[in-house]
mmCIF file of N, CA and C in Angstrom:
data_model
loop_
_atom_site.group_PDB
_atom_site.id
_atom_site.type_symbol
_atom_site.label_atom_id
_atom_site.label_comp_id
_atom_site.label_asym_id
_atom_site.label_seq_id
_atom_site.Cartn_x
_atom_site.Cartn_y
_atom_site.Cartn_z
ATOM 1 N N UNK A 1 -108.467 -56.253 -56.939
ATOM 2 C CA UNK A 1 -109.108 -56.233 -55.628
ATOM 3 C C UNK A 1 -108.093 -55.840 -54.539
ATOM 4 N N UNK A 2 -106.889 -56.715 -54.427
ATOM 5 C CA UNK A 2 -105.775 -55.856 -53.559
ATOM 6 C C UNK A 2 -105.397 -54.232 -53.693
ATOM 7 N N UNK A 3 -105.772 -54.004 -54.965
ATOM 8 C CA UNK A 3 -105.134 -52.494 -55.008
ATOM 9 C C UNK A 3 -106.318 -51.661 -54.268
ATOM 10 N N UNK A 4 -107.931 -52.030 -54.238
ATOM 11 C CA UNK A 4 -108.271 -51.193 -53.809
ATOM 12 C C UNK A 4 -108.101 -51.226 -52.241
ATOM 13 N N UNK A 5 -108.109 -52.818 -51.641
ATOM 14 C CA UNK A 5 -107.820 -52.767 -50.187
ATOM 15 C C UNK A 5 -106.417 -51.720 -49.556
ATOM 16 N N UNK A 6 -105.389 -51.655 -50.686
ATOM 17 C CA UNK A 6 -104.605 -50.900 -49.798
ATOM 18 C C UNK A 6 -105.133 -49.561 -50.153
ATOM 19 N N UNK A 7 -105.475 -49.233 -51.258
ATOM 20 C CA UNK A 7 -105.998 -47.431 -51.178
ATOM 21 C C UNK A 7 -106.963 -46.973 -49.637
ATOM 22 N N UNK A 8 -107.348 -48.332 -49.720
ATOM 23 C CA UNK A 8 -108.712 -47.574 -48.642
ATOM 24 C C UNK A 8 -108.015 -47.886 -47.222
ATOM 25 N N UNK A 9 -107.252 -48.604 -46.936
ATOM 26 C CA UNK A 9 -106.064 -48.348 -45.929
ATOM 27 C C UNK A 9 -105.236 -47.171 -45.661
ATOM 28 N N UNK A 10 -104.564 -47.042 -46.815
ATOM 29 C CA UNK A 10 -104.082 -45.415 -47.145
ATOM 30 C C UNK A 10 -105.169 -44.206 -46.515
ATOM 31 N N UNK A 11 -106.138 -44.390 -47.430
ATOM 32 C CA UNK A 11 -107.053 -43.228 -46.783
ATOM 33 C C UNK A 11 -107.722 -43.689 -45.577
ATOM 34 N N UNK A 12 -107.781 -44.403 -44.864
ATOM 35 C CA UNK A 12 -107.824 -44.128 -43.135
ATOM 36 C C UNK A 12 -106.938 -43.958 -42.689
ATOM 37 N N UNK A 13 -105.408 -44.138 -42.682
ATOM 38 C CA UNK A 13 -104.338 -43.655 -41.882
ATOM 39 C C UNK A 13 -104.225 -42.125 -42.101
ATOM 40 N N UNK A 14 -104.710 -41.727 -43.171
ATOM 41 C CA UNK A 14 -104.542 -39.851 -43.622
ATOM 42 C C UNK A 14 -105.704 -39.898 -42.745
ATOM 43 N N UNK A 15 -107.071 -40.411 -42.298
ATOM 44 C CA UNK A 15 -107.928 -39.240 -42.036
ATOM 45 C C UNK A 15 -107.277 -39.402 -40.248
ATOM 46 N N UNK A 16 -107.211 -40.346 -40.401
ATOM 47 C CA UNK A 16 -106.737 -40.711 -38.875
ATOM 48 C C UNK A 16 -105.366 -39.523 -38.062
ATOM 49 N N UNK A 17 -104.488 -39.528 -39.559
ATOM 50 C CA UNK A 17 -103.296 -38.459 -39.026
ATOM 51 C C UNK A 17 -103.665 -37.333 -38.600
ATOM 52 N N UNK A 18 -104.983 -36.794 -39.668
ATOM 53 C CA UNK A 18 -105.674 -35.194 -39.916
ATOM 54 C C UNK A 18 -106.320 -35.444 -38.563
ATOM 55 N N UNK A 19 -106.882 -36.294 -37.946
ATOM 56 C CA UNK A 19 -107.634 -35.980 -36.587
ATOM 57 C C UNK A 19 -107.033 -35.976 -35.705
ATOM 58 N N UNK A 20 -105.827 -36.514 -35.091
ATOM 59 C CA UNK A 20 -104.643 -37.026 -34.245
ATOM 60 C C UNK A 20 -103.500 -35.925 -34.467
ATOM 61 N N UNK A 21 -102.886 -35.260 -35.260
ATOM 62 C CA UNK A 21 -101.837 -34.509 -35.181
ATOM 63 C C UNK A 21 -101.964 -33.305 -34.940
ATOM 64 N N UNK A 22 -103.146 -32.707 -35.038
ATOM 65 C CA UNK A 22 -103.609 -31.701 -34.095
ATOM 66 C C UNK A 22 -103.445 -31.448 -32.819
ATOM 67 N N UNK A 23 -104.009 -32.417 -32.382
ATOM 68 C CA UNK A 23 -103.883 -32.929 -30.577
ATOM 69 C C UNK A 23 -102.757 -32.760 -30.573
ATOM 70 N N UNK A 24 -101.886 -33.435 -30.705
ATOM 71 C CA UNK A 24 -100.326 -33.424 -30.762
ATOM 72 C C UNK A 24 -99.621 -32.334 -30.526
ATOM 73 N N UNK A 25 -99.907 -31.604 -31.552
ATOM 74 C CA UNK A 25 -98.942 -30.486 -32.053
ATOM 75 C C UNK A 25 -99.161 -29.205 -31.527
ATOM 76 N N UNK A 26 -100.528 -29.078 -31.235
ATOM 77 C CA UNK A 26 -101.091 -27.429 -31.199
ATOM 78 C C UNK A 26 -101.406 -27.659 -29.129
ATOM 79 N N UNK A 27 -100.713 -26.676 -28.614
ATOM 80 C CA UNK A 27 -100.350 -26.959 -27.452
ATOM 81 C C UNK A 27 -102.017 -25.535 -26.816
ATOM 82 N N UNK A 28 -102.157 -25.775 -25.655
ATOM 83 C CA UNK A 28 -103.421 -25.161 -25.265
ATOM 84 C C UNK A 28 -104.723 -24.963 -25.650
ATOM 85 N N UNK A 29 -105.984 -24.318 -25.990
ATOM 86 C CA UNK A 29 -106.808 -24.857 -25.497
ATOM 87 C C UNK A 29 -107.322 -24.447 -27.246
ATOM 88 N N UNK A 30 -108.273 -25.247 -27.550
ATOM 89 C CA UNK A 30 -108.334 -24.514 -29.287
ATOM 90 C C UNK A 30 -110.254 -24.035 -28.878
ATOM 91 N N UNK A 31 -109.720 -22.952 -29.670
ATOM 92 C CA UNK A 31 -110.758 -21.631 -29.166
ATOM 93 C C UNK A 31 -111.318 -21.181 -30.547
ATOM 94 N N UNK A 32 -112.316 -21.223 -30.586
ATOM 95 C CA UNK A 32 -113.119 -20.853 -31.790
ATOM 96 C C UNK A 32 -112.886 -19.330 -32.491
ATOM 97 N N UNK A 33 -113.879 -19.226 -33.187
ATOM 98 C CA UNK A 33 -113.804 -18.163 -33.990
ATOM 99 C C UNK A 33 -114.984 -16.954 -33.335
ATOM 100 N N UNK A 34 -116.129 -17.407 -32.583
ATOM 101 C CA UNK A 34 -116.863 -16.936 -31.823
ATOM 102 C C UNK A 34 -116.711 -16.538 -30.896
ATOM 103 N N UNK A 35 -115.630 -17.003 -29.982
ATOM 104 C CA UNK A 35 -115.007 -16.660 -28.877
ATOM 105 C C UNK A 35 -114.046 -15.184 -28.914
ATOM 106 N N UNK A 36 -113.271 -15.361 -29.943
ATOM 107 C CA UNK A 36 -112.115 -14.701 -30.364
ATOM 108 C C UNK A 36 -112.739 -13.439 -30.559
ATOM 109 N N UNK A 37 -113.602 -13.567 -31.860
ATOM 110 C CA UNK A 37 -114.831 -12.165 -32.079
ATOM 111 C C UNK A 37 -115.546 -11.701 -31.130
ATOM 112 N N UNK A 38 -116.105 -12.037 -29.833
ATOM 113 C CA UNK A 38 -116.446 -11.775 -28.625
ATOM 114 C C UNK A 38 -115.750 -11.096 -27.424
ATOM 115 N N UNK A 39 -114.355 -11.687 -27.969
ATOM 116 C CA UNK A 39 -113.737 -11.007 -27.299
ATOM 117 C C UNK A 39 -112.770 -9.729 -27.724
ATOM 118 N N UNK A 40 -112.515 -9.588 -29.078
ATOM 119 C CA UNK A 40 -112.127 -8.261 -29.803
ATOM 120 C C UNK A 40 -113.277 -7.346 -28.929
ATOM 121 N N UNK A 41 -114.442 -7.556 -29.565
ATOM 122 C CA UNK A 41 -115.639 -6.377 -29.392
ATOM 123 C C UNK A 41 -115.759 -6.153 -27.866
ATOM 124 N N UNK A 42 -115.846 -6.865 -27.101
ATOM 125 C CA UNK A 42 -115.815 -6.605 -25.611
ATOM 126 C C UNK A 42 -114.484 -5.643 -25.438
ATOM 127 N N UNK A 43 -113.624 -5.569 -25.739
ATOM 128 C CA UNK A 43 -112.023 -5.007 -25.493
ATOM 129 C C UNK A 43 -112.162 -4.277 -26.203
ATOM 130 N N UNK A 44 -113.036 -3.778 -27.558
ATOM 131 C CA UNK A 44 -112.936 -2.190 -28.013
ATOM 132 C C UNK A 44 -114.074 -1.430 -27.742
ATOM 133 N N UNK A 45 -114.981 -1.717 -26.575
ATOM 134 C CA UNK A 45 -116.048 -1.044 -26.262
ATOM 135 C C UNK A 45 -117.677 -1.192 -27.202
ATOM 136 N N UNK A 46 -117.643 -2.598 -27.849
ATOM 137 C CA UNK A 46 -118.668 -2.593 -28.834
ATOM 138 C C UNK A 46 -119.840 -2.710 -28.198
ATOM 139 N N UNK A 47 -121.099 -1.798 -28.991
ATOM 140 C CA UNK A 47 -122.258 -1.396 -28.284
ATOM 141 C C UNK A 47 -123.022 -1.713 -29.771
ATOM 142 N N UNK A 48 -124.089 -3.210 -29.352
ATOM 143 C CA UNK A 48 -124.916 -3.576 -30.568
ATOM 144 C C UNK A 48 -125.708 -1.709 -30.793
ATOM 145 N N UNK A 49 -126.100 -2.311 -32.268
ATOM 146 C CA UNK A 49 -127.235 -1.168 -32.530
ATOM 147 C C UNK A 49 -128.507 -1.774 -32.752
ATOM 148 N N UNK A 50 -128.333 -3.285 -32.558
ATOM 149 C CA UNK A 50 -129.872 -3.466 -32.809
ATOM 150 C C UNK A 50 -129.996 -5.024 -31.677
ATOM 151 N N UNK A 51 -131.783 -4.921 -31.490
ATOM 152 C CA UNK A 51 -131.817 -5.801 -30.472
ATOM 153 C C UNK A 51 -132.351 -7.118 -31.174
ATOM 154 N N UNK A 52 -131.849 -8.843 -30.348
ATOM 155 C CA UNK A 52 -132.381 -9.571 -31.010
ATOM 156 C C UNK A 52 -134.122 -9.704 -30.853
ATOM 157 N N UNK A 53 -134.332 -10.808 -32.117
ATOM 158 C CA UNK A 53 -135.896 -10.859 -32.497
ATOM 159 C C UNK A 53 -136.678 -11.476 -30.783
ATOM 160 N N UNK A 54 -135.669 -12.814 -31.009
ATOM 161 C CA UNK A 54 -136.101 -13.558 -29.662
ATOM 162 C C UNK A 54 -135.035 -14.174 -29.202
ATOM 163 N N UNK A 55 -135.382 -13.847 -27.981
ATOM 164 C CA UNK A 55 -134.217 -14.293 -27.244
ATOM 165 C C UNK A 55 -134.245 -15.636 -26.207
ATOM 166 N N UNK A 56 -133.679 -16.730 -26.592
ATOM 167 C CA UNK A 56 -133.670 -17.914 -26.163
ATOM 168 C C UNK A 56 -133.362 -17.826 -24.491
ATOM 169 N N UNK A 57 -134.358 -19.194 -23.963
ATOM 170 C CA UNK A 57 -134.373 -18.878 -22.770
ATOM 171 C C UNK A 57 -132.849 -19.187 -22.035
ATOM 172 N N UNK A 58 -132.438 -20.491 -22.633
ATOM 173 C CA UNK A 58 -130.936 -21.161 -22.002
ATOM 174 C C UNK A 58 -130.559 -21.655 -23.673
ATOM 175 N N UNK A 59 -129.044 -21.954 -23.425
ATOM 176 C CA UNK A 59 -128.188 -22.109 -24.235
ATOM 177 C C UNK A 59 -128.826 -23.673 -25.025
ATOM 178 N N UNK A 60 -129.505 -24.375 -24.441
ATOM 179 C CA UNK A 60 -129.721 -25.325 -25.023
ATOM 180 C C UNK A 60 -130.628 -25.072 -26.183
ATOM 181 N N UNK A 61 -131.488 -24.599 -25.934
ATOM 182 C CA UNK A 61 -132.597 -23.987 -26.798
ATOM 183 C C UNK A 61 -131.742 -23.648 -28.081
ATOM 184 N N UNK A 62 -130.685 -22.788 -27.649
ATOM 185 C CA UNK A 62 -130.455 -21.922 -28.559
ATOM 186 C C UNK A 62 -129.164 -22.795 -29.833
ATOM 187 N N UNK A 63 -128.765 -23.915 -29.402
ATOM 188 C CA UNK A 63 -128.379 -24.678 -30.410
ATOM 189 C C UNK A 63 -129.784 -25.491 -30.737
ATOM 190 N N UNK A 64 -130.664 -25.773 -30.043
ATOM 191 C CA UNK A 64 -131.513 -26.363 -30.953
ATOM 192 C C UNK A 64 -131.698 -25.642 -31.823
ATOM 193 N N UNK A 65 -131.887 -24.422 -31.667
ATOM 194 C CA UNK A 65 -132.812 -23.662 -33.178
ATOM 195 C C UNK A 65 -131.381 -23.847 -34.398
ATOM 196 N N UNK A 66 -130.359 -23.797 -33.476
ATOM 197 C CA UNK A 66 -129.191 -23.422 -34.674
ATOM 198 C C UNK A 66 -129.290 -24.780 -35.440
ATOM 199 N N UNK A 67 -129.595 -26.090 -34.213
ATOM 200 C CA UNK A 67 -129.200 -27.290 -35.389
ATOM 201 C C UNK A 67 -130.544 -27.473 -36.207
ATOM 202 N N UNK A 68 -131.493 -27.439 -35.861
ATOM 203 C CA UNK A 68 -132.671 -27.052 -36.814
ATOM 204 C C UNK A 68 -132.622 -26.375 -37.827
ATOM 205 N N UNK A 69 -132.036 -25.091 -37.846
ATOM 206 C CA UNK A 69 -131.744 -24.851 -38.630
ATOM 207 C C UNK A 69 -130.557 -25.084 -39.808
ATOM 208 N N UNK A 70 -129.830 -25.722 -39.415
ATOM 209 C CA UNK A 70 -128.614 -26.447 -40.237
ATOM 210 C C UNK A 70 -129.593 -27.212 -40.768
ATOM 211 N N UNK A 71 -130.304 -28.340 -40.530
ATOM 212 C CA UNK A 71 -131.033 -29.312 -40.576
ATOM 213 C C UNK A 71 -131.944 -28.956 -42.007
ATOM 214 N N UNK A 72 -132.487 -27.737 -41.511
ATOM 215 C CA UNK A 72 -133.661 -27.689 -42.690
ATOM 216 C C UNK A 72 -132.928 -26.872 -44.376
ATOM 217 N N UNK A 73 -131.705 -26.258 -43.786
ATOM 218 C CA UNK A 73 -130.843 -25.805 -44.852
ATOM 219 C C UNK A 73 -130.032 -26.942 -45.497
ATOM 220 N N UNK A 74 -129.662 -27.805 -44.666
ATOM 221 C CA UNK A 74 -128.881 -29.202 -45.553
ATOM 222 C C UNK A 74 -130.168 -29.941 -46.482
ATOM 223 N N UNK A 75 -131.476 -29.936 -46.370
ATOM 224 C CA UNK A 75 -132.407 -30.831 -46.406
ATOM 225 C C UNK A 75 -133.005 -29.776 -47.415
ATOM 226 N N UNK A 76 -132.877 -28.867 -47.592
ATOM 227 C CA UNK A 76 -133.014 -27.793 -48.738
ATOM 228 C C UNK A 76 -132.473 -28.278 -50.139
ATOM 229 N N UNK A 77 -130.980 -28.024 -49.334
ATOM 230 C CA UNK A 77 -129.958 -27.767 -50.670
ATOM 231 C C UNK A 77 -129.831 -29.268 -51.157
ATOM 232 N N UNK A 78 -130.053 -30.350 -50.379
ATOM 233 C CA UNK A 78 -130.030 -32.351 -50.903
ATOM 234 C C UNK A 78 -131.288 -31.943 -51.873
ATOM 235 N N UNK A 79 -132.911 -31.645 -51.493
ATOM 236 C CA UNK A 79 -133.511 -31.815 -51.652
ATOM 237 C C UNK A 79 -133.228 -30.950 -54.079
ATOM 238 N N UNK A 80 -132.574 -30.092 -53.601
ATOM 239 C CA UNK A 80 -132.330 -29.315 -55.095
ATOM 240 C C UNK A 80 -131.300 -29.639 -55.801
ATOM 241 N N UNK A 81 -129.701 -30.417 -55.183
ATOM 242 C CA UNK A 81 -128.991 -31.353 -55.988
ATOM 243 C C UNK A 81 -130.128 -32.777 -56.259
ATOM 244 N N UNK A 82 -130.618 -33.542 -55.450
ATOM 245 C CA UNK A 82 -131.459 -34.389 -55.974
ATOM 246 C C UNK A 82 -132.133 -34.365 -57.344
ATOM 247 N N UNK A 83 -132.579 -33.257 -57.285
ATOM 248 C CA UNK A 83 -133.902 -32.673 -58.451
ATOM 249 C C UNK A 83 -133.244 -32.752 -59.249
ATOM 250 N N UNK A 84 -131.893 -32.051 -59.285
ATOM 251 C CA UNK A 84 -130.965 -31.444 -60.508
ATOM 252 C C UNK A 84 -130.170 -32.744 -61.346
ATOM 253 N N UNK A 85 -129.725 -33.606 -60.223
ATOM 254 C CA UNK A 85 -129.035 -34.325 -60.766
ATOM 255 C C UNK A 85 -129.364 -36.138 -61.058
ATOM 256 N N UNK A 86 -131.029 -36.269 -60.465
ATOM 257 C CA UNK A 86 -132.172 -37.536 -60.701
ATOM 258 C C UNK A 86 -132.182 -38.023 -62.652
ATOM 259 N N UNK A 87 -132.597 -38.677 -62.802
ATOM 260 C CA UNK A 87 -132.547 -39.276 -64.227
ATOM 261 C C UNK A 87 -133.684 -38.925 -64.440
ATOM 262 N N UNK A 88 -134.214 -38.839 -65.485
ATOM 263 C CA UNK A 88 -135.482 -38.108 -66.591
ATOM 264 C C UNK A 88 -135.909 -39.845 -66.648
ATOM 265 N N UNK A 89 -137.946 -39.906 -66.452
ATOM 266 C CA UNK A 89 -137.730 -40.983 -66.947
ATOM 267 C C UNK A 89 -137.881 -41.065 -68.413
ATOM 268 N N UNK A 90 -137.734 -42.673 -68.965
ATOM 269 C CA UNK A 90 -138.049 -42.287 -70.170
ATOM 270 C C UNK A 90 -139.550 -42.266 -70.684
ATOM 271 N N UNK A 91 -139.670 -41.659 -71.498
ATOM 272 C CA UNK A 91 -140.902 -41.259 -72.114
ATOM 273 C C UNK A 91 -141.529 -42.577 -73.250
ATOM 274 N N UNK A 92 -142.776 -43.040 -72.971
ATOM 275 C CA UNK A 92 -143.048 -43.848 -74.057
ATOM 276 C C UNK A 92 -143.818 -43.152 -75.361
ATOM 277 N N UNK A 93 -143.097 -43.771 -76.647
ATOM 278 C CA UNK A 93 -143.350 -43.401 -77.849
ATOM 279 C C UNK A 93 -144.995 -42.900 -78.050
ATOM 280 N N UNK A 94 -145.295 -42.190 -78.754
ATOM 281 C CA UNK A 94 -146.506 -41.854 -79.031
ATOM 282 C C UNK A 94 -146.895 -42.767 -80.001
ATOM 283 N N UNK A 95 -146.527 -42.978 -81.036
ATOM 284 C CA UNK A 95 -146.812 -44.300 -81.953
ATOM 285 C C UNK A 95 -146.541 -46.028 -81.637
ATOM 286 N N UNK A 96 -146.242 -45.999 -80.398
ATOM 287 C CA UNK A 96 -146.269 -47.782 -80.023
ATOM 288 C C UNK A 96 -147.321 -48.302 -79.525
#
């Protein structure tokens, strides 16, 4: 019983370091991957070729649909490890 109390001590001071030494270390402002790509294409003259389907009225909207959609794709893929990995029940004998 002590050995597992200190493992699980151990692993909160690691997740704790992994969230905290970031802050620390990495000096100015941390900037996504969306940003960065937004801003290549703006600076080499990029001109879409195609227009979107629908276009959200304000930004809020437009993470709703995104977390909705995370939502119904996580609730997908649970829903098909579930299936895959549920127990069979057992079957009763035909002769009992």
């Amino acid at each position: 019983m002590q050995k597992l109390w200190v493992k699980n001590l151990i692993l909160i001071v690691l997740v704790a370091l992994i969230a905290i030494l970031p802050l620390i270390f990495v000096q100015g402002e941390f900037g996504g991957a969306d940003g960065a790509a937004a801003e290549v294409l703006d600076n080499n003259g990029y001109e879409p070729w195609a227009d979107p389907l629908i276009e959200p009225k304000s930004g809020e909207i437009e993470s709703l649909l995104f977390v909705a959609q995370a939502a119904l794709g996580a609730g997908i893929i649970g829903f098909c490890i579930g299936r895959l990995t549920a127990k069979k029940p057992e079957t009763a004998e035909a002769g009992s």
